Short mmCIF file of C-alpha atoms (C1' of nucleotides) and ligand atoms in Angstrom, two decimals:
data_model
loop_
_atom_site.label_atom_id
_atom_site.label_comp_id
_atom_site.label_asym_id
_atom_site.label_seq_id
_atom_site.Cartn_x
_atom_site.Cartn_y
_atom_site.Cartn_z
CA UNK A 1 -11.02 -19.23 -181.96
CA UNK A 2 -9.24 -16.47 -180.44
CA UNK A 3 -10.41 -14.25 -183.71
CA UNK A 4 -14.40 -15.15 -182.90
CA UNK A 5 -13.36 -13.60 -179.68
CA UNK A 6 -11.93 -10.10 -181.09
CA UNK A 7 -14.62 -10.12 -183.62
CA UNK A 8 -17.50 -10.42 -181.53
CA UNK A 9 -15.62 -7.51 -179.29
CA UNK A 10 -15.11 -5.06 -182.37
CA UNK A 11 -18.75 -5.70 -183.61
CA UNK A 12 -20.10 -4.72 -180.39
CA UNK A 13 -17.56 -1.68 -180.19
CA UNK A 14 -15.71 -3.27 -176.90
CA UNK A 15 -12.54 -2.21 -176.20
CA UNK A 16 -10.29 -5.50 -176.18
CA UNK A 17 -8.78 -5.53 -172.39
CA UNK A 18 -7.20 -8.52 -171.44
CA UNK A 19 -10.46 -9.54 -168.93
CA UNK A 20 -12.80 -8.80 -171.70
CA UNK A 21 -10.78 -11.48 -174.15
CA UNK A 22 -10.06 -14.22 -171.98
CA UNK A 23 -13.34 -14.51 -170.36
CA UNK A 24 -14.92 -14.08 -173.56
CA UNK A 25 -12.65 -16.97 -175.35
CA UNK A 26 -13.52 -19.12 -172.18
CA UNK A 27 -17.36 -18.25 -172.43
CA UNK A 28 -17.21 -19.52 -175.91
CA UNK A 29 -16.07 -22.31 -175.29
CA UNK A 30 -18.50 -23.76 -172.63
CA UNK A 31 -20.73 -26.38 -173.53
CA UNK A 32 -22.85 -25.30 -170.12
CA UNK A 33 -23.60 -22.30 -168.46
CA UNK A 34 -21.03 -20.65 -166.15
CA UNK A 35 -21.41 -18.80 -162.91
CA UNK A 36 -19.27 -16.15 -161.53
CA UNK A 37 -17.78 -18.13 -159.25
CA UNK A 38 -16.66 -20.66 -161.64
CA UNK A 39 -14.77 -17.91 -163.87
CA UNK A 40 -13.09 -16.61 -160.48
CA UNK A 41 -11.58 -19.62 -160.12
CA UNK A 42 -10.61 -19.98 -163.45
CA UNK A 43 -8.95 -16.53 -163.57
CA UNK A 44 -7.77 -15.66 -160.05
CA UNK A 45 -5.78 -12.82 -161.78
CA UNK A 46 -9.07 -10.52 -162.71
CA UNK A 47 -10.68 -8.84 -159.61
CA UNK A 48 -13.84 -10.36 -158.84
CA UNK A 49 -15.62 -6.95 -159.44
CA UNK A 50 -13.83 -6.62 -163.02
CA UNK A 51 -15.55 -10.28 -163.65
CA UNK A 52 -18.95 -8.73 -162.30
CA UNK A 53 -18.52 -6.07 -164.76
CA UNK A 54 -17.46 -8.01 -167.54
CA UNK A 55 -20.48 -10.17 -167.32
CA UNK A 56 -22.99 -7.15 -167.14
CA UNK A 57 -20.98 -5.38 -170.38
CA UNK A 58 -21.45 -8.70 -172.30
CA UNK A 59 -25.45 -8.93 -171.38
CA UNK A 60 -26.08 -5.68 -172.33
CA UNK A 61 -24.65 -6.01 -175.70
CA UNK A 62 -26.54 -9.02 -175.98
CA UNK A 63 -23.21 -11.59 -176.19
CA UNK A 64 -24.31 -13.60 -173.29
CA UNK A 65 -27.79 -13.85 -171.53
CA UNK A 66 -28.22 -14.90 -168.00
CA UNK A 67 -29.57 -17.84 -166.77
CA UNK A 68 -31.32 -18.64 -163.00
CA UNK A 69 -31.45 -21.94 -162.29
CA UNK A 70 -32.44 -21.53 -158.61
CA UNK A 71 -29.23 -22.15 -157.58
CA UNK A 72 -28.41 -18.80 -155.72
CA UNK A 73 -25.68 -17.96 -158.13
CA UNK A 74 -26.85 -16.54 -161.70
CA UNK A 75 -25.36 -18.74 -164.63
CA UNK A 76 -24.30 -17.28 -167.97
CA UNK A 77 -23.83 -18.32 -171.20
CA UNK A 78 -23.22 -17.17 -175.15
CA UNK A 79 -26.22 -16.14 -177.10
CA UNK A 80 -26.47 -18.48 -179.85
CA UNK A 81 -28.88 -16.89 -183.01
CA UNK A 82 -27.51 -13.36 -183.61
CA UNK A 83 -31.02 -12.09 -182.41
CA UNK A 84 -29.70 -10.55 -178.95
CA UNK A 85 -28.37 -7.27 -179.26
CA UNK A 86 -27.92 -4.12 -177.11
CA UNK A 87 -31.77 -3.34 -178.02
CA UNK A 88 -32.99 -6.48 -176.38
CA UNK A 89 -32.77 -10.88 -176.19
CA UNK A 90 -34.02 -12.78 -177.19
CA UNK A 91 -33.96 -16.22 -175.30
CA UNK A 92 -37.13 -17.70 -175.14
CA UNK A 93 -35.72 -21.06 -175.39
CA UNK A 94 -35.90 -23.81 -172.52
CA UNK A 95 -33.24 -24.26 -170.03
CA UNK A 96 -31.91 -27.87 -168.84
CA UNK A 97 -30.56 -28.41 -165.69
CA UNK A 98 -29.37 -31.87 -164.52
CA UNK A 99 -29.98 -32.94 -161.03
CA UNK A 100 -27.34 -35.29 -160.79
CA UNK A 101 -24.35 -32.93 -163.00
CA UNK A 102 -26.05 -30.19 -162.10
CA UNK A 103 -24.97 -28.94 -165.50
CA UNK A 104 -27.37 -26.18 -167.08
CA UNK A 105 -27.38 -26.33 -171.01
CA UNK A 106 -29.59 -23.86 -173.40
CA UNK A 107 -32.34 -25.96 -175.20
CA UNK A 108 -31.92 -23.61 -178.13
CA UNK A 109 -33.88 -25.11 -180.69
CA UNK A 110 -37.05 -26.09 -178.05
CA UNK A 111 -39.32 -23.17 -178.02
CA UNK A 112 -41.58 -22.37 -175.28
CA UNK A 113 -45.08 -22.75 -176.18
CA UNK A 114 -47.92 -20.29 -175.93
CA UNK A 115 -49.41 -20.44 -172.49
CA UNK A 116 -53.19 -18.92 -172.17
CA UNK A 117 -53.62 -16.79 -169.20
CA UNK A 118 -56.36 -16.02 -167.08
CA UNK A 119 -58.37 -12.57 -168.15
CA UNK A 120 -56.37 -9.80 -167.86
CA UNK A 121 -52.99 -11.05 -167.72
CA UNK A 122 -50.37 -10.29 -170.79
CA UNK A 123 -47.68 -12.17 -170.95
CA UNK A 124 -44.39 -10.30 -171.84
CA UNK A 125 -41.67 -13.24 -171.63
CA UNK A 126 -41.18 -16.75 -170.20
CA UNK A 127 -38.81 -18.77 -168.89
CA UNK A 128 -38.34 -22.30 -168.17
CA UNK A 129 -36.18 -24.41 -166.60
CA UNK A 130 -36.86 -27.91 -166.91
CA UNK A 131 -35.24 -30.00 -164.32
CA UNK A 132 -33.83 -33.91 -164.63
CA UNK A 133 -31.39 -36.46 -165.80
CA UNK A 134 -29.20 -34.95 -168.97
CA UNK A 135 -27.91 -37.22 -171.61
CA UNK A 136 -24.61 -38.03 -169.25
CA UNK A 137 -26.17 -38.69 -166.58
CA UNK B 1 -59.86 -18.34 -140.70
CA UNK B 2 -57.56 -19.67 -137.54
CA UNK B 3 -59.16 -23.36 -137.49
CA UNK B 4 -57.59 -24.10 -140.74
CA UNK B 5 -53.92 -22.91 -139.41
CA UNK B 6 -54.26 -25.22 -136.64
CA UNK B 7 -55.98 -27.87 -138.72
CA UNK B 8 -52.96 -27.28 -141.05
CA UNK B 9 -50.58 -27.69 -138.28
CA UNK B 10 -51.88 -30.75 -136.30
CA UNK B 11 -52.61 -32.92 -139.96
CA UNK B 12 -48.74 -32.62 -140.37
CA UNK B 13 -47.84 -33.37 -137.10
CA UNK B 14 -46.39 -29.86 -136.36
CA UNK B 15 -46.49 -27.88 -132.69
CA UNK B 16 -48.18 -25.47 -132.52
CA UNK B 17 -45.91 -22.45 -131.79
CA UNK B 18 -46.94 -18.83 -131.78
CA UNK B 19 -44.82 -18.14 -134.85
CA UNK B 20 -46.29 -21.26 -136.76
CA UNK B 21 -49.72 -19.68 -136.40
CA UNK B 22 -49.13 -16.12 -137.21
CA UNK B 23 -47.00 -16.96 -139.89
CA UNK B 24 -49.41 -19.65 -141.50
CA UNK B 25 -52.53 -17.86 -140.70
CA UNK B 26 -51.08 -14.46 -142.60
CA UNK B 27 -49.42 -16.70 -145.42
CA UNK B 28 -53.24 -18.45 -145.89
CA UNK B 29 -54.37 -14.86 -146.27
CA UNK B 30 -51.97 -13.64 -148.86
CA UNK B 31 -53.16 -13.37 -152.76
CA UNK B 32 -49.66 -13.40 -153.74
CA UNK B 33 -46.57 -15.01 -153.03
CA UNK B 34 -44.41 -13.56 -149.86
CA UNK B 35 -40.81 -13.23 -149.36
CA UNK B 36 -39.27 -13.95 -145.88
CA UNK B 37 -38.20 -10.18 -145.86
CA UNK B 38 -42.15 -9.49 -145.98
CA UNK B 39 -42.64 -11.75 -143.16
CA UNK B 40 -40.38 -10.16 -141.22
CA UNK B 41 -41.94 -6.65 -141.56
CA UNK B 42 -45.30 -8.20 -140.70
CA UNK B 43 -43.72 -10.01 -137.20
CA UNK B 44 -40.83 -7.77 -136.04
CA UNK B 45 -41.20 -9.30 -132.87
CA UNK B 46 -40.23 -13.33 -134.27
CA UNK B 47 -36.56 -13.66 -135.00
CA UNK B 48 -35.74 -13.53 -138.73
CA UNK B 49 -34.25 -17.27 -138.23
CA UNK B 50 -37.13 -18.25 -136.68
CA UNK B 51 -39.13 -16.73 -139.92
CA UNK B 52 -36.81 -18.66 -142.08
CA UNK B 53 -36.78 -22.13 -140.04
CA UNK B 54 -40.63 -21.54 -140.07
CA UNK B 55 -40.57 -21.39 -143.81
CA UNK B 56 -38.44 -24.64 -144.07
CA UNK B 57 -40.63 -26.27 -142.03
CA UNK B 58 -44.17 -25.53 -144.01
CA UNK B 59 -42.16 -26.11 -147.23
CA UNK B 60 -40.81 -29.54 -146.43
CA UNK B 61 -44.35 -30.45 -144.73
CA UNK B 62 -46.04 -29.61 -148.32
CA UNK B 63 -47.63 -26.88 -146.84
CA UNK B 64 -45.98 -24.43 -148.68
CA UNK B 65 -43.95 -23.97 -151.87
CA UNK B 66 -41.21 -21.58 -152.88
CA UNK B 67 -40.94 -19.58 -155.87
CA UNK B 68 -38.08 -17.97 -157.80
CA UNK B 69 -38.73 -14.78 -159.47
CA UNK B 70 -35.21 -13.83 -160.15
CA UNK B 71 -35.84 -11.22 -157.68
CA UNK B 72 -33.25 -12.80 -155.42
CA UNK B 73 -35.22 -13.33 -152.52
CA UNK B 74 -37.05 -16.36 -152.58
CA UNK B 75 -41.12 -16.14 -152.42
CA UNK B 76 -43.64 -18.54 -150.61
CA UNK B 77 -47.28 -19.63 -151.53
CA UNK B 78 -49.42 -21.70 -149.98
CA UNK B 79 -50.07 -24.86 -151.54
CA UNK B 80 -53.69 -25.46 -153.03
CA UNK B 81 -54.42 -28.99 -154.49
CA UNK B 82 -53.78 -30.90 -151.28
CA UNK B 83 -51.41 -32.75 -153.40
CA UNK B 84 -48.22 -31.83 -151.87
CA UNK B 85 -46.84 -33.64 -148.50
CA UNK B 86 -43.63 -34.48 -146.95
CA UNK B 87 -43.08 -36.91 -149.70
CA UNK B 88 -43.03 -34.25 -152.34
CA UNK B 89 -44.46 -31.40 -154.13
CA UNK B 90 -46.52 -31.21 -157.23
CA UNK B 91 -46.87 -27.95 -158.13
CA UNK B 92 -46.21 -27.60 -161.69
CA UNK B 93 -48.25 -24.88 -162.69
CA UNK B 94 -47.47 -21.57 -163.99
CA UNK B 95 -46.23 -18.60 -161.80
CA UNK B 96 -46.50 -15.36 -162.88
CA UNK B 97 -44.91 -12.16 -162.08
CA UNK B 98 -46.17 -8.77 -163.13
CA UNK B 99 -43.52 -6.19 -164.26
CA UNK B 100 -45.10 -3.55 -162.85
CA UNK B 101 -46.59 -4.32 -159.38
CA UNK B 102 -43.92 -6.80 -159.13
CA UNK B 103 -46.36 -9.10 -157.27
CA UNK B 104 -46.23 -13.12 -158.23
CA UNK B 105 -49.17 -15.07 -158.23
CA UNK B 106 -49.89 -18.83 -158.54
CA UNK B 107 -51.72 -19.44 -162.04
CA UNK B 108 -52.86 -22.81 -160.35
CA UNK B 109 -55.07 -24.30 -163.26
CA UNK B 110 -52.52 -23.73 -165.93
CA UNK B 111 -50.78 -26.98 -166.25
CA UNK B 112 -46.85 -26.63 -167.98
CA UNK B 113 -47.46 -28.10 -171.63
CA UNK B 114 -45.26 -31.37 -172.09
CA UNK B 115 -42.03 -29.82 -173.45
CA UNK B 116 -39.86 -32.56 -176.00
CA UNK B 117 -35.97 -32.37 -175.00
CA UNK B 118 -33.35 -33.50 -176.87
CA UNK B 119 -32.13 -37.38 -177.45
CA UNK B 120 -31.30 -38.51 -174.07
CA UNK B 121 -32.40 -35.98 -171.32
CA UNK B 122 -35.37 -36.93 -169.15
CA UNK B 123 -37.58 -34.26 -167.48
CA UNK B 124 -38.45 -34.60 -163.80
CA UNK B 125 -39.86 -31.25 -163.33
CA UNK B 126 -40.68 -28.17 -164.51
CA UNK B 127 -40.68 -24.45 -163.43
CA UNK B 128 -42.22 -21.94 -165.65
CA UNK B 129 -42.27 -18.17 -164.49
CA UNK B 130 -44.36 -15.78 -167.27
CA UNK B 131 -43.93 -11.99 -166.74
CA UNK B 132 -45.71 -9.12 -167.87
CA UNK B 133 -48.91 -7.32 -167.02
CA UNK B 134 -51.33 -8.51 -164.34
CA UNK B 135 -54.75 -8.08 -164.47
CA UNK B 136 -54.65 -4.73 -161.93
CA UNK B 137 -51.91 -3.48 -163.94
"C1'" DA C 1 5.68 7.69 -180.94
"C1'" DA C 2 3.84 10.91 -177.75
"C1'" DG C 3 -0.14 12.79 -175.20
"C1'" DC C 4 -4.61 13.04 -174.40
"C1'" DA C 5 -9.52 12.08 -173.13
"C1'" DA C 6 -12.67 8.45 -172.27
"C1'" DT C 7 -13.46 3.94 -170.20
"C1'" DA C 8 -11.76 -0.18 -167.48
"C1'" DT C 9 -9.67 -2.10 -163.27
"C1'" DG C 10 -8.58 -3.03 -158.48
"C1'" DC C 11 -9.69 -2.36 -153.75
"C1'" DA C 12 -12.49 -1.33 -150.05
"C1'" DA C 13 -16.53 -0.71 -148.04
"C1'" DC C 14 -20.82 -2.50 -148.20
"C1'" DA C 15 -26.34 -4.75 -148.70
"C1'" DG C 16 -29.10 -8.33 -149.07
"C1'" DT C 17 -30.14 -13.27 -148.80
"C1'" DA C 18 -29.49 -17.14 -146.13
"C1'" DT C 19 -27.58 -21.09 -143.09
"C1'" DT C 20 -24.95 -22.79 -138.77
"C1'" DG C 21 -24.03 -23.89 -133.48
"C1'" DC C 22 -25.32 -23.18 -129.06
"C1'" DA C 23 -27.78 -22.03 -124.99
"C1'" DA C 24 -32.40 -20.78 -123.11
"C1'" DT C 25 -37.27 -21.28 -123.63
"C1'" DT C 26 -41.59 -23.84 -124.69
"C1'" DT C 27 -44.49 -27.75 -126.10
"C1'" DA C 28 -46.95 -32.02 -125.48
"C1'" DG C 29 -47.49 -35.68 -123.45
"C1'" DA C 30 -46.65 -39.07 -119.09
"C1'" DT D 1 -46.63 -31.33 -112.33
"C1'" DC D 2 -42.60 -33.31 -114.72
"C1'" DT D 3 -39.85 -34.49 -118.40
"C1'" DA D 4 -37.96 -35.13 -122.68
"C1'" DA D 5 -38.18 -33.55 -127.26
"C1'" DA D 6 -38.64 -30.18 -130.38
"C1'" DT D 7 -38.35 -24.88 -131.15
"C1'" DT D 8 -36.23 -20.45 -130.29
"C1'" DG D 9 -33.29 -16.20 -130.35
"C1'" DC D 10 -28.67 -14.80 -130.62
"C1'" DA D 11 -24.19 -14.30 -132.59
"C1'" DA D 12 -21.52 -15.62 -136.12
"C1'" DT D 13 -20.56 -16.60 -140.65
"C1'" DA D 14 -20.97 -17.41 -145.74
"C1'" DC D 15 -22.14 -15.94 -150.10
"C1'" DT D 16 -23.96 -13.07 -154.20
"C1'" DG D 17 -23.52 -8.85 -155.80
"C1'" DT D 18 -23.11 -3.39 -155.78
"C1'" DT D 19 -21.01 1.17 -155.39
"C1'" DG D 20 -17.54 4.95 -154.71
"C1'" DC D 21 -13.18 6.23 -155.88
"C1'" DA D 22 -8.36 6.38 -157.36
"C1'" DT D 23 -5.35 4.57 -160.53
"C1'" DA D 24 -4.01 1.96 -165.00
"C1'" DT D 25 -5.19 1.13 -169.82
"C1'" DT D 26 -7.20 1.71 -173.79
"C1'" DG D 27 -8.08 3.65 -178.73
"C1'" DC D 28 -7.14 7.66 -181.01
"C1'" DT D 29 -5.08 12.23 -182.36
"C1'" DT D 30 -1.36 14.97 -183.17
MN1 LIG E 1 -29.92 -19.84 -173.00
MN1 LIG E 2 -47.27 -21.84 -157.16
ZN1 LIG E 3 -25.93 -34.53 -166.06
ZN1 LIG E 4 -49.42 -5.61 -161.57
#
DNA sequence: AAGCAATATGCAACAGTATTGCAATTTAGA
DNA sequence: TCTAAATTGCAATACTGTTGCATATTGCTT
């Protein structure tokens, strides 16, 4: 819904530009995390740098978060729980990457368990990528 | 010890070239995972492509494994438990990255716990990166 | 509705990581 | 020592991402 898109931009004090509206609308419609390259293919009329900056802006505001799946290209997905903002992200959920279809999804309801560390080490954040076969493959 | 280096190359049917001997000897001496760039700085006389291929060869043989720490540059560390080979890696241990000194270390004795996944998803491997402060920072 | 200042965009240039093809060199074994 | 196979160095290229700057657009004020 385009009104969700507009509301998100308003709530975050972001100007409603063509690029932001189209990109955010697209991101909200995706089941899986997307790369900058996919956005480039989807929106060939926006400059690639503008797309990078749009992603960066959304991430700064806590609208989307990035997922590093080891493919070389950073992927992005909308933050779900409303617990992310310009003051920081709270995305300590699991990410799943299918080894067949290569899609990356947020496993939002699975929290990363506590990890015991050796003496002297203090954890500040955790990032868990599970790879395997998804429910479609 | 250089003899460890030679034995590793022999055991894996690899020719003992200058580059492999020097690089593997260096990798065995490191406490932390190293990047290709560090090897380039350490061994300016070897071509950068040769260094890439050397790392790739070692990884294929299960001598080293890679660590993606989100920095953009892949890091490499020697496989510890002898459970890795050309038939596959068994490196489901935690990796720790210090947010201050940026060093990445293998937390070999901490196993990644079982992660429950939604219906239909099947895990094949897990990759956990913990970030925080190390015992020196 | 027009004007304005702040913001966002497009373009060009550049940096960093990594891969490929191919000719020349080196290795290991006969 | 000779040879075939493996390895190396070099040049070229791909891909991801960032920066500076001139131009265009946005949201607000008048
Ligand atoms: Mn996520
Ligand atoms: Mn490791
Ligand atoms: Zn799949
Ligand atoms: Zn540290």
